[in-house]
Short mmCIF file of C-alpha atoms in Angstrom, two decimals:
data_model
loop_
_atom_site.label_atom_id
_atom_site.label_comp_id
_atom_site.label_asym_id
_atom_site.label_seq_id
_atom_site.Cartn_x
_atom_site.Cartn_y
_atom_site.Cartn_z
CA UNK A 1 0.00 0.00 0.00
CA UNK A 2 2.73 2.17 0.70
CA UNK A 3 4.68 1.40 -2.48
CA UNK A 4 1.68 2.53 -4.62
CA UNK A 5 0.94 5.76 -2.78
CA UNK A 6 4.47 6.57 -3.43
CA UNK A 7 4.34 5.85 -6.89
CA UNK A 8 1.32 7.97 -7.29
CA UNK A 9 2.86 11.02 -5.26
CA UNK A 10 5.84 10.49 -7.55
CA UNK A 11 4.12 10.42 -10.94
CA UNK A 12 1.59 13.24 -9.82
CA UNK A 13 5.05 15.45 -9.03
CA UNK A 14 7.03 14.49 -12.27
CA UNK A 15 3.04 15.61 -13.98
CA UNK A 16 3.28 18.84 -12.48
CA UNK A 17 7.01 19.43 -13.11
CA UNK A 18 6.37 18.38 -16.40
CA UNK A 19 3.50 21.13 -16.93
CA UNK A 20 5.41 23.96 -15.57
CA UNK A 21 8.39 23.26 -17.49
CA UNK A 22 6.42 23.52 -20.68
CA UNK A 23 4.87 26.76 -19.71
CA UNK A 24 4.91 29.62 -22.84
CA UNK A 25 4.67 32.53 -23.06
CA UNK A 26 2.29 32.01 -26.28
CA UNK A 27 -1.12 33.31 -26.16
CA UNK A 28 -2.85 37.17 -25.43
CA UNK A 29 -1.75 39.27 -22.52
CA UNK A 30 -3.18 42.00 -21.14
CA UNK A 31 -1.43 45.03 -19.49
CA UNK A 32 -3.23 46.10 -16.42
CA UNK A 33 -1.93 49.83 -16.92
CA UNK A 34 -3.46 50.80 -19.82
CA UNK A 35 -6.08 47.75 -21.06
CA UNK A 36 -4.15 46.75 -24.04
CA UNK A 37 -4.01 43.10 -24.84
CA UNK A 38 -1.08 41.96 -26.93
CA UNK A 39 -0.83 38.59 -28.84
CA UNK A 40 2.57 36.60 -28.05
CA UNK A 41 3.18 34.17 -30.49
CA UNK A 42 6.27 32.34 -32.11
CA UNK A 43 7.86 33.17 -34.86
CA UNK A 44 10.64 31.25 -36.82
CA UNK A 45 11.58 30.15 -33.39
CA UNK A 46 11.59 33.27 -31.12
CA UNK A 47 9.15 35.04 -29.72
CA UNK A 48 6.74 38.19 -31.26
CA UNK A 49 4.22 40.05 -30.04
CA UNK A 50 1.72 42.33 -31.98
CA UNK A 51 -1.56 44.43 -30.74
CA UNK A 52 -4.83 42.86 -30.67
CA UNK A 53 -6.74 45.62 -28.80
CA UNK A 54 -7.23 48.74 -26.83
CA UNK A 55 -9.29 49.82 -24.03
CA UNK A 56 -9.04 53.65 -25.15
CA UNK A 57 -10.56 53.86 -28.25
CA UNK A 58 -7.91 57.05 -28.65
CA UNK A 59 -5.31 54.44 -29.17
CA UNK A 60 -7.13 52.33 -31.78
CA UNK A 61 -4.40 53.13 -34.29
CA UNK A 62 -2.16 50.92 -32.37
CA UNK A 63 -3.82 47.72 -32.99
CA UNK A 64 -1.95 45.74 -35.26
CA UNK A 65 1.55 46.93 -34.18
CA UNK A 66 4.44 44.81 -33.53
CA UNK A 67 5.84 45.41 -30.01
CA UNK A 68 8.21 42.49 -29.66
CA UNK A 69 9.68 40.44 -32.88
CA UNK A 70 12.71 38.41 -33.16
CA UNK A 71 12.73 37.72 -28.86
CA UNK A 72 15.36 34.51 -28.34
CA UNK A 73 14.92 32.77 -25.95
CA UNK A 74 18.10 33.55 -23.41
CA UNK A 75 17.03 31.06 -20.41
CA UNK A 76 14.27 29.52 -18.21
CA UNK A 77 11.11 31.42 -19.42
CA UNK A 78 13.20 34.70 -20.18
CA UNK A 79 12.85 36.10 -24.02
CA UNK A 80 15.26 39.21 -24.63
CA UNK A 81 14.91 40.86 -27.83
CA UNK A 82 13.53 44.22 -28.91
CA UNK A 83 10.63 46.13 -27.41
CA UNK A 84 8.60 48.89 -29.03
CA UNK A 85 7.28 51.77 -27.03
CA UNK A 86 4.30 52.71 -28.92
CA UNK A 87 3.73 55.64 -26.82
CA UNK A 88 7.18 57.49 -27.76
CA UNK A 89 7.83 55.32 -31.04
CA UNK A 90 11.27 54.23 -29.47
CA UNK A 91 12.26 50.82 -29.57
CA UNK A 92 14.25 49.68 -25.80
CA UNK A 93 16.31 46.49 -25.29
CA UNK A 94 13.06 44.07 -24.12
CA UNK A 95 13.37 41.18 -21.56
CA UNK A 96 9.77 39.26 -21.47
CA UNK A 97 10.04 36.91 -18.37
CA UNK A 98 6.92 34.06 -17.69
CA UNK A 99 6.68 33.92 -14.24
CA UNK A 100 3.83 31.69 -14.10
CA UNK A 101 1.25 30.13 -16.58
CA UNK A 102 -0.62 33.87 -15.72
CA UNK A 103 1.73 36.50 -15.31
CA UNK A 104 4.09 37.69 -18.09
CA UNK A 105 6.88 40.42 -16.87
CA UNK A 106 7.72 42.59 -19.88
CA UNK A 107 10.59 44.88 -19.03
CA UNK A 108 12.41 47.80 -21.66
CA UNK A 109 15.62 48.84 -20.71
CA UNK A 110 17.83 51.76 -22.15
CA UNK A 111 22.13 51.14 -22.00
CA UNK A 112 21.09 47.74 -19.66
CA UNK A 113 21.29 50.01 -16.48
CA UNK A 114 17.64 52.21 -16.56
CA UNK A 115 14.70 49.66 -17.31
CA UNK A 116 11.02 50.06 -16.17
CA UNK A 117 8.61 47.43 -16.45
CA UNK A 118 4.73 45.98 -15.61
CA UNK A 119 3.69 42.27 -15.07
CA UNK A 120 1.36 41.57 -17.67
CA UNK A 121 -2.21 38.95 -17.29
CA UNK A 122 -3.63 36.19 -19.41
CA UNK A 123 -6.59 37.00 -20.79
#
């Protein structure tokens, strides 16, 4: 009896490790700041991310922009590749970091040393 309910315990674990390893950032995000939800998908290999909507109809313009193309993948769950700032038009050196199946850290960061960021939701 014990020998089975440590087989289950240990197959439920090596389940769960299993599912958080495979854990992508794929899929549409929303950014609690400002309402916009961005769709992260993979392209050639790395990761992109374009518009999808806006809460402020004032913004509208945006949807269909590219924020993020060409992110590599640079270690567990971390992307690092270029990030648009649609609001200025400049583009910042991007890290997008999964930090769980629900929450997606995007972070822009000028010379490496001044970087501001927000944790982004799953819609």
């Amino acid at each position: 009896m014990k020998t089975t309910s440590l087989l289950v315990t240990a197959f439920a674990l090596a389940s769960f490790a299993g599912v958080a390893n495979a854990a992508e950032p794929y899929g549409t995000w929303t950014r609690p700041s400002t309402g916009t939800q961005v769709s992260f998908y993979n392209c050639g290999g790395k990761l992109c991310g374009k518009i999808v909507s806006v809460k402020d109809e004032a913004r509208k313009k945006e949807v269909g922009t590219v924020i993020m193309k060409g992110a590599a993948k640079s270690g567990d769950n971390v992307w690092k590749g270029d990030l648009l700032d649609v609001e200025s038009g400049k583009t910042y050196s991007g890290v997008a970091t999964l930090e769980d199946a629900n929450a997606l850290n995007l972070k822009g960061c000028v010379a490496a040393v001044f970087c501001r960021g927000e944790t982004w939701v799953k819609k």
